[in-house]
Coordinates of C-alpha atoms in Angstrom, one line a residue:
Chain A
X1 CA -0.8 3.5 13.1
X2 CA -0.9 0.0 11.7
X3 CA -1.5 -2.7 14.3
X4 CA 0.3 -6.0 14.4
X5 CA -0.9 -9.5 15.5
X6 CA 1.5 -12.2 16.7
X7 CA 1.0 -15.5 18.4
X8 CA 1.3 -15.3 22.1
X9 CA 3.9 -18.1 22.4
X10 CA 6.0 -20.5 20.3
X11 CA 8.4 -23.3 21.0
X12 CA 11.4 -24.2 18.9
X13 CA 14.0 -27.0 19.2
X14 CA 17.6 -25.9 19.6
X15 CA 19.4 -25.9 16.3
X16 CA 16.3 -25.7 14.2
X17 CA 14.9 -22.6 12.4
X18 CA 12.5 -20.5 14.3
X19 CA 9.8 -18.9 12.2
X20 CA 7.9 -16.1 13.9
X21 CA 4.8 -14.8 12.0
X22 CA 3.3 -11.3 12.2
X23 CA 0.2 -9.9 10.6
X24 CA 0.0 -6.2 9.8
X25 CA -2.9 -6.0 7.4
X26 CA -3.4 -2.2 7.8
X27 CA 0.1 -1.2 7.1
X28 CA 0.5 1.8 4.9
X29 CA 3.0 2.2 2.0
X30 CA 5.6 4.2 3.8
X31 CA 5.7 2.2 7.0
X32 CA 8.5 -0.2 7.8
X33 CA 8.3 -3.5 9.6
X34 CA 10.7 -3.7 12.6
X35 CA 11.6 -6.7 14.8
X36 CA 12.9 -6.3 18.3
X37 CA 13.4 -8.8 21.0
X38 CA 13.6 -8.6 24.8
X39 CA 15.6 -11.1 26.8
X40 CA 14.5 -11.6 30.4
X41 CA 13.4 -8.0 31.2
X42 CA 16.5 -6.4 29.7
X43 CA 16.1 -3.5 27.3
X44 CA 14.8 -4.4 23.9
X45 CA 17.3 -5.3 21.2
X46 CA 17.0 -4.4 17.5
X47 CA 17.0 -7.4 15.2
X48 CA 16.1 -6.4 11.7
X49 CA 13.7 -4.2 9.6
X50 CA 12.4 -3.9 6.1
X51 CA 10.0 -2.1 3.8
X52 CA 9.2 -4.3 0.8
X53 CA 12.1 -6.6 0.1
X54 CA 13.3 -9.5 2.1
X55 CA 16.2 -8.7 4.4
X56 CA 19.0 -10.7 6.0
X57 CA 21.6 -9.8 8.5
X58 CA 23.9 -11.7 10.9
X59 CA 21.0 -12.3 13.4
X60 CA 18.0 -13.1 11.2
X61 CA 16.1 -13.0 8.0
X62 CA 12.9 -11.0 7.4
X63 CA 10.4 -12.2 4.8
X64 CA 7.7 -9.7 3.8
X65 CA 4.8 -10.8 1.6
X66 CA 4.2 -9.1 -1.6
X67 CA 1.1 -7.3 -0.4
X68 CA 3.0 -6.4 2.8
X69 CA 0.1 -7.5 5.0
X70 CA 2.3 -10.0 6.9
X71 CA 5.9 -11.0 7.5
X72 CA 8.0 -13.7 9.1
X73 CA 11.1 -13.4 11.1
X74 CA 13.4 -16.4 10.7
X75 CA 16.2 -17.3 13.2
X76 CA 18.0 -19.9 11.1
X77 CA 19.6 -21.9 13.9
X78 CA 18.0 -21.1 17.2
X79 CA 20.0 -21.4 20.3
X80 CA 18.9 -21.4 24.0
X81 CA 20.1 -17.7 24.1
X82 CA 17.4 -16.8 21.6
X83 CA 14.7 -17.5 24.2
X84 CA 13.0 -14.1 24.4
X85 CA 9.9 -12.1 23.7
X86 CA 9.9 -11.0 20.0
X87 CA 8.1 -7.9 19.0
X88 CA 6.9 -7.2 15.5
X89 CA 6.4 -3.4 15.1
X90 CA 5.2 -1.2 12.3
X91 CA 7.1 2.1 12.4
X92 CA 5.2 5.4 12.0
X93 CA 6.8 7.9 9.6
X94 CA 9.9 9.5 10.9
X95 CA 8.3 13.0 10.7
X96 CA 6.0 11.9 13.5
X97 CA 8.9 11.2 15.8
X98 CA 9.9 7.7 14.7
X99 CA 7.9 6.1 17.5
X100 CA 7.8 2.4 17.9
X101 CA 4.4 1.0 19.1
X102 CA 5.0 -2.2 21.0
X103 CA 2.4 -4.9 21.2
X104 CA 2.4 -8.0 23.3
X105 CA 4.9 -9.9 21.3
X106 CA 5.6 -13.6 20.9
X107 CA 7.3 -15.5 23.7
X108 CA 9.8 -17.8 22.0
X109 CA 11.1 -20.7 24.0
X110 CA 14.0 -22.6 22.5
X111 CA 14.3 -26.0 24.1
X112 CA 17.2 -28.5 24.1
Chain B
X1 CA 31.0 4.0 24.1
X2 CA 28.6 3.3 26.9
X3 CA 25.5 3.5 24.7
X4 CA 22.4 4.4 26.7
X5 CA 22.7 4.5 30.5
X6 CA 19.9 5.0 33.0
X7 CA 20.1 6.2 36.6
X8 CA 19.1 4.8 39.1
X9 CA 18.7 1.1 38.4
X10 CA 16.2 0.6 41.2
X11 CA 14.2 2.9 43.4
X12 CA 11.5 2.6 46.1
X13 CA 9.2 5.6 46.6
X14 CA 6.3 6.4 48.9
X15 CA 3.1 7.6 47.4
X16 CA 3.3 11.4 46.8
X17 CA 7.1 11.5 46.7
X18 CA 8.8 12.9 43.6
X19 CA 11.8 11.8 41.7
X20 CA 13.7 12.2 38.4
X21 CA 15.0 9.4 36.2
X22 CA 18.1 10.2 34.2
X23 CA 18.8 8.9 30.7
X24 CA 22.1 9.6 29.0
X25 CA 23.4 8.6 25.6
X26 CA 26.8 9.1 24.0
X27 CA 25.9 8.3 20.4
X28 CA 24.9 11.8 19.4
X29 CA 21.4 10.7 18.6
X30 CA 18.7 13.3 18.0
X31 CA 15.7 11.3 19.2
X32 CA 15.2 10.1 22.7
X33 CA 12.3 8.2 24.3
X34 CA 10.9 7.1 27.6
X35 CA 8.8 3.9 27.8
X36 CA 7.3 2.0 30.7
X37 CA 6.7 -1.7 30.9
X38 CA 4.3 -3.4 33.2
X39 CA 4.4 -7.1 34.1
X40 CA 3.4 -9.3 31.1
X41 CA 2.9 -6.3 28.8
X42 CA 4.8 -4.7 26.0
X43 CA 6.4 -1.3 26.2
X44 CA 4.3 1.9 26.2
X45 CA 5.6 5.2 25.1
X46 CA 5.4 7.9 27.8
X47 CA 7.2 10.9 26.2
X48 CA 9.7 11.5 23.5
X49 CA 12.0 14.2 22.1
X50 CA 13.1 14.8 18.6
X51 CA 15.9 17.2 19.6
X52 CA 17.4 19.3 22.3
X53 CA 14.8 21.6 23.9
X54 CA 11.8 19.7 22.4
X55 CA 9.5 17.2 24.0
X56 CA 6.2 15.5 23.0
X57 CA 3.6 13.2 24.5
X58 CA 3.4 9.5 23.8
X59 CA 0.7 7.0 24.6
X60 CA 0.7 7.3 28.4
X61 CA 2.0 10.8 29.4
X62 CA -0.2 11.5 32.4
X63 CA 1.6 11.9 35.7
X64 CA 5.0 12.4 34.0
X65 CA 7.0 15.3 32.8
X66 CA 10.2 15.4 30.8
X67 CA 13.0 17.7 29.8
X68 CA 15.7 17.7 27.2
X69 CA 18.0 20.5 28.1
X70 CA 21.1 18.8 26.6
X71 CA 21.2 16.6 23.5
X72 CA 22.7 13.7 25.4
X73 CA 20.3 13.7 28.4
X74 CA 16.6 13.0 28.7
X75 CA 15.0 13.4 32.1
X76 CA 11.7 11.8 33.3
X77 CA 10.1 13.3 36.3
X78 CA 7.4 12.1 38.6
X79 CA 6.0 15.0 40.6
X80 CA 3.7 13.0 42.9
X81 CA 4.3 9.2 42.6
X82 CA 1.3 6.9 42.7
X83 CA 1.3 3.1 43.0
X84 CA 0.0 2.8 39.4
X85 CA 3.4 4.1 38.4
X86 CA 5.2 1.0 39.7
X87 CA 6.8 -0.3 36.6
X88 CA 10.1 -0.8 34.7
X89 CA 11.1 2.3 32.8
X90 CA 13.2 2.1 29.7
X91 CA 14.9 4.9 27.8
X92 CA 15.9 4.7 24.2
X93 CA 17.7 6.9 21.6
X94 CA 17.9 6.9 17.8
X95 CA 18.9 8.9 14.8
X96 CA 16.6 11.2 12.7
X97 CA 16.7 8.8 9.8
X98 CA 14.8 5.5 9.9
X99 CA 17.3 4.0 12.1
X100 CA 16.9 1.6 15.0
X101 CA 16.4 2.6 18.6
X102 CA 19.0 1.7 21.2
X103 CA 17.6 0.9 24.7
X104 CA 19.0 1.3 28.1
X105 CA 19.0 -1.4 30.8
X106 CA 15.9 -0.1 32.6
X107 CA 15.0 1.5 35.9
X108 CA 12.8 -0.6 38.2
X109 CA 10.5 1.7 40.3
X110 CA 8.3 0.6 43.1
X111 CA 5.8 3.0 44.6
X112 CA 4.3 2.0 47.9

């Protein structure tokens, strides 16, 4: 399974874009990149996922480099409620059970 | 829809006692998962199930057993609780396709 590397913590000013990086240099061709977040010990919440192309939804944008060895999650206008631990996860193939392997994540603090 | 629910929300056990954690989902998902989360760490997969009547081991299966007798329920059992099993337990469910996982609110277990 591909491993991911994320910074331990980051700060962001309220209203500014939060850019959370993730390295996954050993990712294989059929593995997707998923982002989840966990707010104050609640159950993790899905944000976005992608394979090769950049993706955008109502919560965030995901930028994946052309070689797929790294990606960036972008929260365009961070609010205080976005303070959470953000997990970048590489998904094993679904025929292996679709497991998500969680790492330590990035603790994002959005400040007024 | 209630989504994913977990019972109980909090429990205190003495070393050597047994208990069962119940996870229920009403989204007709094929896959279900049990994770544990220790303080300051990411989630670790204990066991998972890809369908009714099937179970498989995850990263940290020792000391736990699971059963999936009904599609909507996934039970996690501790036969003889140990202090090392003090943790927050999260259940999740998902579809067969490369869909997201939906998490429950967690069960906080303290083993004395």
